[in-house]
Coordinates of C-alpha atoms and ligand atoms in Angstrom, one line a residue:
X1 CA -15.6 14.3 -10.0
X2 CA -17.1 14.8 -13.4
X3 CA -16.3 13.8 -17.0
X4 CA -16.5 16.1 -20.0
X5 CA -16.2 14.5 -23.4
X6 CA -13.3 12.1 -23.0
X7 CA -11.8 14.4 -20.5
X8 CA -12.0 12.8 -17.0
X9 CA -11.5 14.7 -13.7
X10 CA -9.8 12.5 -11.2
X11 CA -8.7 13.2 -7.6
X12 CA -5.1 12.9 -6.4
X13 CA -5.9 9.3 -5.4
X14 CA -8.7 7.0 -6.2
X15 CA -9.8 3.5 -5.2
X16 CA -9.7 1.0 -8.1
X17 CA -13.3 0.1 -7.6
X18 CA -14.4 3.7 -8.0
X19 CA -12.1 4.3 -11.0
X20 CA -13.6 1.2 -12.7
X21 CA -17.1 2.6 -12.0
X22 CA -16.2 6.0 -13.4
X23 CA -15.0 4.6 -16.7
X24 CA -17.6 1.9 -16.7
X25 CA -15.1 -1.0 -17.0
X26 CA -14.7 -4.1 -15.0
X27 CA -12.4 -3.7 -12.1
X28 CA -10.6 -7.0 -13.0
X29 CA -9.9 -5.5 -16.4
X30 CA -8.5 -2.4 -14.8
X31 CA -6.4 -4.5 -12.4
X32 CA -5.0 -6.4 -15.3
X33 CA -4.1 -3.2 -17.1
X34 CA -2.4 -1.9 -14.0
X35 CA -0.5 -5.1 -13.7
X36 CA 0.8 -4.9 -17.3
X37 CA 2.1 -1.5 -16.2
X38 CA 3.8 -3.0 -13.2
X39 CA 1.4 -1.8 -10.6
X40 CA 0.0 -4.5 -8.3
X41 CA -3.3 -3.4 -6.7
X42 CA -6.4 -5.0 -5.4
X43 CA -9.9 -3.7 -6.0
X44 CA -10.0 -1.9 -2.7
X45 CA -6.6 -0.3 -3.0
X46 CA -5.9 3.3 -4.0
X47 CA -3.8 4.4 -6.9
X48 CA -2.4 7.9 -7.3
X49 CA -3.5 10.3 -10.1
X50 CA -0.5 9.5 -12.3
X51 CA -1.2 5.8 -12.3
X52 CA -4.9 6.3 -12.8
X53 CA -4.2 8.8 -15.6
X54 CA -2.0 6.2 -17.5
X55 CA -4.6 3.5 -17.1
X56 CA -7.6 5.6 -18.1
X57 CA -5.5 6.9 -21.0
X58 CA -5.4 3.4 -22.3
X59 CA -9.2 3.5 -22.5
X60 CA -9.1 6.8 -24.4
X61 CA -9.7 9.2 -21.5
X62 CA -7.6 12.3 -20.8
X63 CA -7.2 12.6 -17.1
X64 CA -7.3 16.0 -15.4
X65 CA -6.2 16.4 -11.8
X66 CA -9.1 17.4 -9.7
X67 CA -7.2 18.7 -6.7
X68 CA -3.5 19.4 -6.2
X69 CA -3.2 17.4 -3.1
X70 CA -0.9 14.4 -3.4
X71 CA -1.6 11.0 -1.9
X72 CA 0.7 10.6 1.0
X73 CA 1.6 7.0 1.0
X74 CA 0.4 3.5 0.3
X75 CA 0.2 0.3 2.3
X76 CA 2.7 0.3 5.1
X77 CA 3.9 -2.8 6.6
X78 CA 6.8 -3.7 8.8
X79 CA 7.6 -2.6 12.3
X80 CA 9.4 0.5 13.3
X81 CA 12.9 -0.5 14.3
X82 CA 13.8 -0.2 18.0
X83 CA 16.5 2.4 17.4
X84 CA 14.0 4.6 15.6
X85 CA 11.6 4.3 18.4
X86 CA 14.4 5.2 20.8
X87 CA 15.2 8.3 18.9
X88 CA 11.5 9.2 18.6
X89 CA 11.4 9.0 22.4
X90 CA 14.3 11.4 22.9
X91 CA 13.7 15.0 24.1
X92 CA 13.5 17.1 20.9
X93 CA 15.8 19.7 22.4
X94 CA 18.6 17.2 22.5
X95 CA 18.3 16.0 19.0
X96 CA 21.0 17.0 16.5
X97 CA 21.2 16.4 12.7
X98 CA 23.3 13.3 12.0
X99 CA 24.7 12.0 8.7
X100 CA 22.2 10.1 6.6
X101 CA 22.8 6.3 6.3
X102 CA 22.4 5.1 2.8
X103 CA 21.8 1.6 1.4
X104 CA 22.2 0.9 -2.3
X105 CA 19.7 -1.6 -3.8
X106 CA 18.9 -2.7 -7.3
X107 CA 18.8 -5.5 -9.8
X108 CA 21.9 -7.7 -10.2
X109 CA 24.5 -6.2 -12.6
X110 CA 22.9 -2.8 -12.6
X111 CA 26.0 -1.5 -10.9
X112 CA 25.5 -1.5 -7.1
X113 CA 29.1 -2.6 -6.3
X114 CA 30.6 -0.3 -9.0
X115 CA 28.6 2.7 -7.6
X116 CA 29.7 2.0 -4.0
X117 CA 33.3 1.7 -5.3
X118 CA 33.0 4.8 -7.4
X119 CA 31.7 6.8 -4.4
X120 CA 34.4 5.5 -2.2
X121 CA 37.2 6.3 -4.7
X122 CA 36.0 9.8 -5.3
X123 CA 36.5 10.4 -1.7
X124 CA 40.0 8.9 -1.8
X125 CA 40.8 11.1 -4.8
X126 CA 39.5 14.1 -2.8
X127 CA 42.5 13.8 -0.6
X128 CA 42.4 10.8 1.8
X129 CA 46.0 9.9 2.4
X130 CA 46.9 6.2 2.0
X131 CA 43.6 5.2 0.5
X132 CA 41.0 3.1 2.0
X133 CA 41.9 -0.5 2.3
X134 CA 39.5 -1.9 4.9
X135 CA 36.1 -3.2 4.0
X136 CA 34.1 -3.2 7.2
X137 CA 30.7 -3.2 5.5
X138 CA 30.2 0.5 5.7
X139 CA 32.0 3.7 5.0
X140 CA 31.6 7.5 5.1
X141 CA 32.2 10.2 2.6
X142 CA 32.3 14.0 2.9
X143 CA 30.3 16.3 0.7
X144 CA 29.9 20.0 1.3
X145 CA 31.5 19.6 4.8
X146 CA 28.8 17.0 5.7
X147 CA 29.2 13.3 6.2
X148 CA 27.2 10.6 4.4
X149 CA 27.3 7.0 5.6
X150 CA 27.1 4.2 3.1
X151 CA 26.3 0.6 4.0
X152 CA 28.6 -1.4 1.8
X153 CA 27.3 -4.9 2.5
X154 CA 26.0 -7.1 -0.3
X155 CA 23.1 -4.7 -0.6
X156 CA 20.0 -6.6 -0.8
X157 CA 20.7 -9.5 1.5
X158 CA 21.8 -7.2 4.3
X159 CA 19.0 -4.8 3.9
X160 CA 16.3 -7.5 4.0
X161 CA 18.0 -9.3 6.8
X162 CA 18.1 -6.1 8.9
X163 CA 14.6 -5.3 8.1
X164 CA 13.4 -8.8 8.8
X165 CA 14.8 -8.2 12.3
X166 CA 13.0 -4.9 12.7
X167 CA 16.3 -3.2 12.8
X168 CA 16.6 -1.8 9.4
X169 CA 19.5 0.6 9.5
X170 CA 19.2 2.9 6.5
X171 CA 17.6 6.3 6.3
X172 CA 17.6 6.5 2.5
X173 CA 17.5 3.8 -0.2
X174 CA 19.4 4.6 -3.4
X175 CA 17.9 2.4 -6.1
X176 CA 20.3 1.7 -8.9
X177 CA 18.6 1.2 -12.3
X178 CA 20.8 0.5 -15.3
X179 CA 19.7 2.9 -18.1
X180 CA 20.2 0.2 -20.7
X181 CA 18.2 -2.4 -19.0
X182 CA 15.4 -0.6 -17.1
X183 CA 13.2 -1.8 -14.3
X184 CA 13.8 -5.5 -13.6
X185 CA 12.4 -8.0 -11.0
X186 CA 14.9 -7.1 -8.3
X187 CA 14.2 -3.4 -8.9
X188 CA 10.6 -4.0 -8.1
X189 CA 11.5 -6.1 -5.1
X190 CA 13.8 -3.3 -3.8
X191 CA 11.0 -0.8 -4.2
X192 CA 8.7 -3.1 -2.2
X193 CA 11.3 -3.4 0.6
X194 CA 11.9 0.4 0.8
X195 CA 8.1 0.9 1.0
X196 CA 7.6 -1.7 3.6
X197 CA 10.4 -0.3 5.7
X198 CA 9.1 3.2 5.2
X199 CA 12.5 4.4 4.0
X200 CA 12.6 7.2 1.4
X201 CA 13.9 6.2 -2.0
X202 CA 15.8 8.0 -4.7
X203 CA 17.1 6.6 -8.0
X204 CA 20.6 6.5 -9.4
X205 CA 20.1 6.0 -13.2
X206 CA 23.4 4.2 -13.9
X207 CA 25.3 3.3 -17.0
X208 CA 24.2 6.5 -18.8
X209 CA 27.6 6.2 -20.7
X210 CA 26.3 3.2 -22.6
X211 CA 25.4 3.7 -26.3
X212 CA 22.1 1.9 -25.8
X213 CA 21.2 3.8 -22.6
X214 CA 17.6 5.0 -22.6
X215 CA 17.0 7.2 -19.5
X216 CA 13.6 8.3 -20.7
X217 CA 12.3 4.8 -20.9
X218 CA 13.5 4.1 -17.4
X219 CA 11.9 7.2 -16.1
X220 CA 8.6 6.2 -17.7
X221 CA 8.9 2.8 -16.1
X222 CA 9.6 4.4 -12.7
X223 CA 6.6 6.7 -13.1
X224 CA 4.4 3.7 -13.8
X225 CA 5.6 2.3 -10.5
X226 CA 4.5 5.5 -8.7
X227 CA 8.1 6.8 -8.6
X228 CA 7.4 9.8 -10.7
X229 CA 10.7 11.6 -11.4
X230 CA 11.0 15.1 -9.9
X231 CA 11.7 16.7 -13.3
X232 CA 8.3 15.4 -14.4
X233 CA 6.7 17.0 -11.4
X234 CA 6.9 14.0 -9.1
X235 CA 8.7 13.5 -5.9
X236 CA 11.3 10.9 -6.8
X237 CA 14.8 12.2 -7.3
X238 CA 16.4 10.5 -10.3
X239 CA 20.1 11.2 -10.9
X240 CA 21.9 10.1 -14.0
X241 CA 25.3 8.5 -13.2
X242 CA 28.0 6.4 -14.7
X243 CA 29.7 4.3 -12.0
X244 CA 32.2 3.2 -14.6
X245 CA 33.2 6.6 -15.7
X246 CA 32.7 8.1 -12.3
X247 CA 30.2 10.7 -13.7
X248 CA 27.4 12.2 -11.7
X249 CA 28.7 11.0 -8.4
X250 CA 28.8 14.6 -7.0
X251 CA 25.2 15.1 -8.1
X252 CA 24.2 11.9 -6.5
X253 CA 25.8 12.9 -3.2
X254 CA 24.2 16.4 -3.3
X255 CA 20.9 14.7 -4.1
X256 CA 21.3 12.5 -1.1
X257 CA 21.9 15.5 1.1
X258 CA 18.7 17.1 -0.3
X259 CA 16.7 14.0 0.5
X260 CA 18.3 13.9 3.9
X261 CA 17.4 17.5 4.6
X262 CA 13.7 16.9 3.8
X263 CA 13.6 13.9 6.1
X264 CA 14.8 15.2 9.4
X265 CA 17.5 12.7 10.1
X266 CA 18.4 13.2 13.8
X267 CA 19.7 11.6 17.0
X268 CA 20.8 12.5 20.4
X269 CA 24.6 12.2 20.6
X270 CA 24.5 12.3 24.4
X271 CA 21.6 9.9 24.7
X272 CA 21.5 6.2 25.3
X273 CA 23.9 4.4 23.0
X274 CA 22.1 2.1 20.6
X275 CA 22.7 0.9 17.1
X276 CA 22.7 -2.0 14.6
X277 CA 25.2 -4.7 13.9
X278 CA 26.3 -4.4 10.3
X279 CA 28.4 -7.6 10.2
X280 CA 30.6 -9.8 12.3
X281 CA 33.3 -12.3 11.7
X282 CA 35.6 -14.5 13.7
X283 CA 39.3 -13.7 13.4
X284 CA 41.6 -16.4 14.7
X285 CA 44.0 -14.1 16.5
X286 CA 41.7 -11.1 17.2
X287 CA 38.5 -12.9 18.2
X288 CA 35.2 -11.5 17.2
X289 CA 35.4 -8.5 14.9
X290 CA 32.1 -6.7 14.5
X291 CA 31.0 -3.7 12.5
X292 CA 28.6 -1.6 14.4
X293 CA 26.5 1.4 13.2
X294 CA 25.9 3.8 16.0
X295 CA 22.4 5.3 15.7
X296 CA 21.9 7.2 18.9
X297 CA 24.4 8.3 21.6
X298 CA 28.2 8.1 21.4
X299 CA 30.1 4.8 21.6
X300 CA 33.4 4.9 23.4
X301 CA 36.3 2.6 23.8
X302 CA 35.9 0.7 27.1
X303 CA 32.1 0.7 26.9
X304 CA 30.3 -2.5 27.8
X305 CA 28.1 -3.5 24.9
X306 CA 25.4 -6.1 24.5
X307 CA 24.7 -7.1 20.9
X308 CA 22.1 -9.7 20.4
X309 CA 23.2 -12.5 22.7
X310 CA 26.9 -11.4 22.6
X311 CA 28.4 -9.0 25.1
X312 CA 31.8 -7.6 26.1
X313 CA 33.9 -4.6 27.0
X314 CA 35.1 -3.0 23.8
X315 CA 38.8 -3.2 23.7
X316 CA 39.4 -1.1 20.6
X317 CA 37.3 0.9 18.3
X318 CA 38.5 1.8 14.8
X319 CA 36.8 3.8 12.1
X320 CA 36.1 2.4 8.5
X321 CA 39.7 3.3 7.5
X322 CA 41.1 1.2 10.3
X323 CA 42.2 4.2 12.3
X324 CA 41.8 3.8 16.1
X325 CA 39.3 6.3 17.5
X326 CA 38.0 6.9 21.0
X327 CA 34.5 8.0 20.3
X328 CA 31.8 7.4 17.6
X329 CA 28.7 9.5 17.4
X330 CA 25.4 8.8 15.6
X331 CA 25.6 7.4 12.0
X332 CA 29.2 6.4 12.5
X333 CA 30.2 2.9 11.4
X334 CA 33.0 1.4 13.5
X335 CA 34.9 -1.9 13.8
X336 CA 35.0 -3.2 17.3
X337 CA 36.8 -6.0 19.2
X338 CA 36.0 -7.5 22.5
X339 CA 32.6 -9.2 22.1
X340 CA 32.3 -12.6 23.7
X341 CA 30.3 -14.2 20.9
X342 CA 29.1 -13.6 17.3
X343 CA 26.2 -11.2 17.0
X344 CA 24.2 -11.4 13.8
X345 CA 23.9 -8.8 11.1
X346 CA 20.8 -6.7 12.0
X347 CA 21.0 -7.3 15.7
X348 CA 20.5 -4.2 17.9
X349 CA 23.4 -3.3 20.2
X350 CA 23.4 -1.1 23.3
X351 CA 25.7 0.1 25.9
X352 CA 25.1 -1.0 29.5
X353 CA 26.6 -0.1 32.9
X354 CA 28.2 -3.3 34.0
X355 CA 29.3 -6.7 32.8
X356 CA 26.8 -8.1 35.3
X357 CA 23.9 -6.2 33.6
X358 CA 25.2 -7.4 30.3
X359 CA 25.2 -11.0 31.4
X360 CA 21.7 -10.7 32.8
X361 CA 20.4 -9.2 29.5
X362 CA 22.1 -11.9 27.5
X363 CA 20.7 -14.8 29.7
X364 CA 17.2 -13.2 29.5
X365 CA 17.5 -13.0 25.7
X366 CA 18.7 -16.5 25.4
X367 CA 15.7 -17.7 27.4
X368 CA 13.4 -15.5 25.4
X369 CA 14.8 -16.8 22.1
X370 CA 14.2 -20.3 23.3
X371 CA 10.5 -19.6 24.1
X372 CA 10.1 -17.6 20.9
X373 CA 11.4 -20.5 18.8
X374 CA 9.0 -22.8 20.5
X375 CA 6.0 -20.5 20.1
X376 CA 7.0 -18.6 17.0
X377 CA 4.0 -17.0 15.5
X378 CA 3.7 -18.4 12.1
X379 CA 1.5 -16.9 9.4
X380 CA 0.1 -19.8 7.5
X381 CA -3.2 -20.2 5.8
X382 CA -4.2 -22.6 8.6
X383 CA -3.7 -20.3 11.5
X384 CA -4.4 -17.0 9.8
X385 CA -8.0 -17.0 10.9
X386 CA -6.9 -17.2 14.6
X387 CA -4.5 -14.3 14.0
X388 CA -7.2 -12.2 12.6
X389 CA -9.5 -13.1 15.5
X390 CA -6.7 -12.1 17.9
X391 CA -6.4 -8.8 16.1
X392 CA -2.9 -9.7 15.1
X393 CA -3.6 -9.7 11.4
X394 CA -6.0 -7.5 9.5
X395 CA -5.7 -9.2 6.1
X396 CA -3.7 -11.7 4.1
X397 CA -0.4 -10.5 2.7
X398 CA 0.8 -12.5 -0.2
X399 CA 4.0 -12.8 -2.3
X400 CA 3.4 -14.6 -5.6
X401 CA 6.0 -16.3 -7.7
X402 CA 5.0 -17.9 -10.9
X403 CA 6.9 -19.6 -13.8
X404 CA 5.8 -17.2 -16.5
X405 CA 4.1 -13.8 -16.8
X406 CA 1.3 -15.7 -18.6
X407 CA 0.4 -17.5 -15.4
X408 CA 0.9 -14.5 -13.2
X409 CA -1.9 -12.6 -14.9
X410 CA -4.7 -15.0 -14.4
X411 CA -3.5 -15.7 -10.8
X412 CA -3.6 -12.0 -10.0
X413 CA -7.0 -11.7 -11.6
X414 CA -8.4 -14.6 -9.5
X415 CA -6.8 -13.4 -6.3
X416 CA -8.1 -9.9 -6.8
X417 CA -11.6 -11.3 -7.2
X418 CA -11.2 -13.1 -3.8
X419 CA -9.8 -9.9 -2.2
X420 CA -13.1 -8.1 -2.8
X421 CA -14.5 -9.5 0.5
X422 CA -14.4 -8.1 4.0
X423 CA -10.8 -9.2 4.6
X424 CA -8.3 -7.7 2.2
X425 CA -5.8 -9.6 0.2
X426 CA -2.6 -7.6 -0.2
X427 CA -0.3 -8.7 -2.9
X428 CA 3.0 -7.3 -1.8
X429 CA 5.1 -8.6 -4.6
X430 CA 4.4 -10.7 -7.7
X431 CA 7.1 -11.8 -10.0
X432 CA 8.2 -14.7 -12.2
X433 CA 11.0 -17.0 -11.0
X434 CA 11.7 -19.5 -8.2
X435 CA 11.1 -18.6 -4.5
X436 CA 14.3 -17.2 -3.2
X437 CA 15.8 -16.2 0.1
X438 CA 14.7 -12.6 -0.6
X439 CA 11.1 -13.6 -1.1
X440 CA 11.1 -15.4 2.2
X441 CA 12.8 -12.4 3.9
X442 CA 10.1 -10.1 2.6
X443 CA 7.5 -12.5 3.7
X444 CA 9.0 -12.9 7.2
X445 CA 9.3 -9.1 7.6
X446 CA 5.8 -8.4 6.3
X447 CA 4.0 -11.5 7.8
X448 CA 3.1 -12.7 4.4
X449 CA 2.6 -16.1 2.8
X450 CA 4.6 -17.1 -0.3
X451 CA 2.7 -18.7 -3.1
X452 CA 4.6 -20.5 -5.8
X453 CA 2.9 -21.5 -9.0
X454 CA 4.8 -24.0 -11.1
X455 CA 8.0 -22.9 -9.4
X456 CA 10.2 -24.4 -6.7
X457 CA 11.6 -22.8 -3.6
X458 CA 15.4 -22.5 -3.6
X459 CA 17.3 -24.5 -0.9
X460 CA 18.2 -21.3 0.9
X461 CA 14.7 -20.0 0.7
X462 CA 13.3 -23.2 2.1
X463 CA 15.7 -23.3 5.0
X464 CA 15.0 -19.7 5.9
X465 CA 11.3 -20.3 5.6
X466 CA 11.6 -23.1 8.1
X467 CA 13.7 -21.0 10.5
X468 CA 11.4 -17.9 10.2
X469 CA 8.2 -19.9 10.1
X470 CA 7.2 -18.6 6.7
X471 CA 4.4 -20.6 5.0
X472 CA 5.4 -21.5 1.4
X473 CA 2.7 -23.1 -0.7
X474 CA 3.3 -24.6 -4.1
X475 CA 0.6 -25.1 -6.6
X476 CA 0.3 -26.3 -10.2
X477 CA -3.4 -25.7 -10.7
X478 CA -4.8 -22.2 -10.2
X479 CA -8.1 -23.3 -8.9
X480 CA -6.5 -25.4 -6.1
X481 CA -4.7 -22.3 -5.0
X482 CA -7.7 -20.0 -5.1
X483 CA -9.7 -22.8 -3.4
X484 CA -7.3 -22.9 -0.5
X485 CA -7.2 -19.1 -0.1
X486 CA -10.9 -18.9 -0.4
X487 CA -11.3 -21.4 2.5
X488 CA -8.8 -19.4 4.6
X489 CA -10.6 -16.2 3.8
X490 CA -13.9 -17.8 4.8
X491 CA -12.3 -19.0 8.0
X492 CA -11.0 -15.5 8.5
X493 CA -14.5 -14.0 8.2
X494 CA -16.0 -14.1 11.6
X495 CA -18.9 -16.6 11.4
X496 CA -22.2 -14.9 11.8
X497 CA -24.1 -16.9 14.4
X498 CA -27.9 -17.0 14.2
X499 CA -30.6 -18.6 16.4
X500 CA -33.0 -21.0 14.9
X501 CA -36.0 -22.1 16.9
X502 CA -36.5 -25.8 16.3
X503 CA -39.5 -26.4 18.6
X504 CA -41.9 -25.4 21.3
X505 CA -43.5 -27.2 24.2
X506 CA -46.0 -26.6 27.0
X507 CA -45.2 -27.7 30.5
X508 CA -48.1 -29.9 31.7
X509 CA -46.7 -30.7 35.1
X510 CA -43.6 -30.4 37.2
X511 CA -42.4 -33.4 39.2
X512 CA -39.4 -34.5 41.2
X513 CA -37.1 -37.2 39.8
X514 CA -34.3 -37.9 42.3
X515 CA -31.7 -38.1 39.6
X516 CA -32.4 -34.8 37.9
X517 CA -34.0 -32.7 40.5
X518 CA -37.2 -31.3 39.1
X519 CA -38.4 -32.5 35.7
X520 CA -40.9 -30.8 33.4
X521 CA -43.5 -33.0 31.9
X522 CA -44.2 -31.4 28.6
X523 CA -46.1 -31.8 25.4
X524 CA -44.4 -30.7 22.2
X525 CA -46.7 -28.2 20.5
X526 CA -44.5 -27.3 17.5
X527 CA -41.4 -28.7 15.8
X528 CA -39.2 -30.8 18.0
X529 CA -37.2 -30.7 21.2
X530 CA -33.6 -31.8 21.0
X531 CA -31.3 -32.9 23.8
X532 CA -28.2 -30.7 23.9
X533 CA -30.0 -27.8 22.2
X534 CA -30.6 -24.5 24.0
X535 CA -33.9 -23.7 25.7
X536 CA -35.8 -20.8 27.1
X537 CA -38.5 -21.2 29.7
X538 CA -41.3 -18.6 29.8
X539 CA -43.8 -17.9 32.5
X540 CA -46.3 -15.7 30.8
X541 CA -44.2 -13.0 29.1
X542 CA -41.2 -13.5 31.5
X543 CA -38.3 -15.6 30.6
X544 CA -37.3 -17.4 33.8
X545 CA -34.6 -19.6 32.5
X546 CA -32.2 -19.9 29.6
X547 CA -29.7 -22.8 29.2
X548 CA -29.1 -26.2 27.9
X549 CA -31.7 -28.9 27.6
X550 CA -29.7 -31.5 29.4
X551 CA -32.1 -34.4 29.7
X552 CA -34.9 -35.6 27.5
X553 CA -37.0 -38.7 28.2
X554 CA -39.9 -40.4 26.5
X555 CA -41.6 -43.1 28.6
X556 CA -38.6 -43.6 30.8
X557 CA -36.2 -43.9 27.8
X558 CA -33.5 -41.3 27.1
X559 CA -34.1 -39.9 23.6
X560 CA -32.2 -37.5 21.4
X561 CA -35.3 -35.7 20.1
X562 CA -39.0 -35.7 20.4
X563 CA -41.5 -34.4 17.9
X564 CA -44.7 -32.4 17.9
X565 CA -47.6 -34.1 19.5
X566 CA -45.6 -36.3 21.8
X567 CA -45.1 -36.0 25.6
X568 CA -41.8 -36.1 27.3
X569 CA -39.9 -35.3 30.5
X570 CA -37.4 -32.4 30.2
X571 CA -34.6 -31.7 32.8
X572 CA -32.6 -28.5 32.9
X573 CA -29.1 -28.3 34.3
X574 CA -29.3 -26.9 37.9
X575 CA -32.7 -25.3 37.5
X576 CA -35.8 -26.5 39.4
X577 CA -38.3 -23.7 39.4
X578 CA -40.7 -25.3 37.0
X579 CA -44.5 -24.9 37.0
X580 CA -47.4 -26.3 34.9
X581 CA -48.3 -23.8 32.2
X582 CA -44.7 -22.7 31.5
X583 CA -43.8 -22.5 27.8
X584 CA -40.6 -24.0 26.5
X585 CA -38.8 -22.7 23.4
X586 CA -36.0 -24.9 22.0
X587 CA -33.5 -23.4 19.7
X588 CA -30.0 -24.0 18.1
X589 CA -27.3 -21.6 17.1
X590 CA -25.7 -22.0 13.7
X591 CA -23.6 -20.2 11.1
X592 CA -25.6 -18.2 8.7
Ligands
GDP601 P1 25.9 -5.2 -9.2 O1 25.6 -6.6 -9.4 O2 24.7 -4.4 -9.1 O3 26.8 -5.0 -8.0 O4 26.7 -4.7 -10.5 P2 28.2 -4.4 -10.7 O5 28.7 -3.2 -10.0 O6 29.0 -5.7 -10.4 O7 28.3 -4.1 -12.2 C1 27.8 -5.1 -13.2 C2 28.5 -4.8 -14.5 O8 28.1 -3.6 -15.0 C3 30.1 -4.8 -14.4 O9 30.6 -5.4 -15.5 C4 30.4 -3.3 -14.4 O10 31.6 -3.0 -14.9 C5 29.3 -2.7 -15.3 N1 29.0 -1.4 -14.9 C6 28.6 -0.9 -13.7 N2 28.4 0.4 -13.8 C7 28.6 0.8 -15.1 C8 28.5 2.0 -15.8 O11 28.2 3.1 -15.3 N3 28.7 2.0 -17.1 C9 29.0 0.9 -17.8 N4 29.2 0.9 -19.1 N5 29.1 -0.3 -17.1 C10 28.9 -0.4 -15.8

């Protein structure tokens, strides 16, 4: 790295602290600049070249890329869903490309529903007889002879719910951003979710038909969020569409196929059947109707399925159009009947050999669920330290909600200062507004704590937090918040224990006292001896005993301590080999 005039060579990625050093600015200043650009980063975090270039640009530097290598990815949180693990465990030779499963996320009113409808209706126009009437929470369309599966649930909620259960079902997130409105809070939230779930993301730039649409502004905003559009040399596909006028839909579908191709979306159609429950409802006459997304293997009518704590022999399988089918391979959404109870959206389902096996699994799960709810691992400031000690948490993940941007800035500044220590603070999401269900979902999925500053938690959010064991902390004064976190961080730091010698004594004589066994008659030569402290007994250069100083007497009286110059009787727990001339060192262990 070198600088030349106001030209500044930067690598493909750089830690904020180093970047600050390079331009000789305070890291806090830099973090604030990043924040105003919508990038949340702590001092120890890395930003990519593009982000760094924008920020140093604000200080008058022209950034030049030092190497061509791109930074691979940022903080990854969240568990790998079970079905993905299953597929990963399959023999490569049996894996076949399967249709990509898409979920559409974005800010409210940016056009998620309209886009899902537009995609669906293009397909109808393309020759589906009778149209599609059923809404089962997912559908498929065909493009270039290939299928694409869309999750058609109320986007965000379903996505987060699924992810919170470690069963996130989508392969690609299509982020809808309205060209007239740009990046909004839920846009950022959606990006955070996609990142945490490690799902590739592409952008549908919607409402380009509107007179006040400003696609370039949106692209700029996306670039600032590390989603550099491909036409600008980045790796995020941004496709202009109008859901209303059904423009750009074909391009979007082609784009999806391209992203799918570069992501190796596969499964074993002949492997063990596993998938995710998309939704379930109770029909008075038909019983439980569930929508399942098959993710590995092939589901067949007559199979015995366990889904969460429900099970049953599938009586009928229909596709998303309501047409009865016999088999459904990977990435196929189907509606099924025959389950004994209601599974939850996001539950994993699997096919088993017999009803008996199904019953056993269900009773095991019911038991496990009971124990889990009793011993649910909460992430709270109070028990975080223990989690770190147990190796279950490496740092503190935070989601910050504040009343206004004006409070968010100083909060972030303070937190970033705190995060400079040994244990990192990771701010996963910071936004204005009340604490919602979605914030709690993200917190549950990422083992984070939600901090509210001058805001409330919505009723739904509170309920969910209780259920999921998410710690929500509300503050009105910044320093109270930083104080609490600082304490937790201190607790999190393993206390460094040091020995401090408090006194020395010489053994003058050893004598027997029936109650204690042998007792050392000593004279304190230095400092003091303390009952309950630790002692080492030396004979010449050899240490012959180390342990607790269990009894201390002065003239037949029990005493707590005895000072230099005095004589005393000292007893050690189960140790009797004492001789005149031995040296005693008394020490304590304390936090540094
Ligand atoms: P959602 O909340 O993200 O599901 O958004 P909706 O699909 O409900 O759309 C919100 C509003 O934006 C509705 O009034 C739609 O008619 C309108 N809308 C959606 N897509 C477009 C578009 O491409 N162009 C225009 N002009 N309006 C759109």
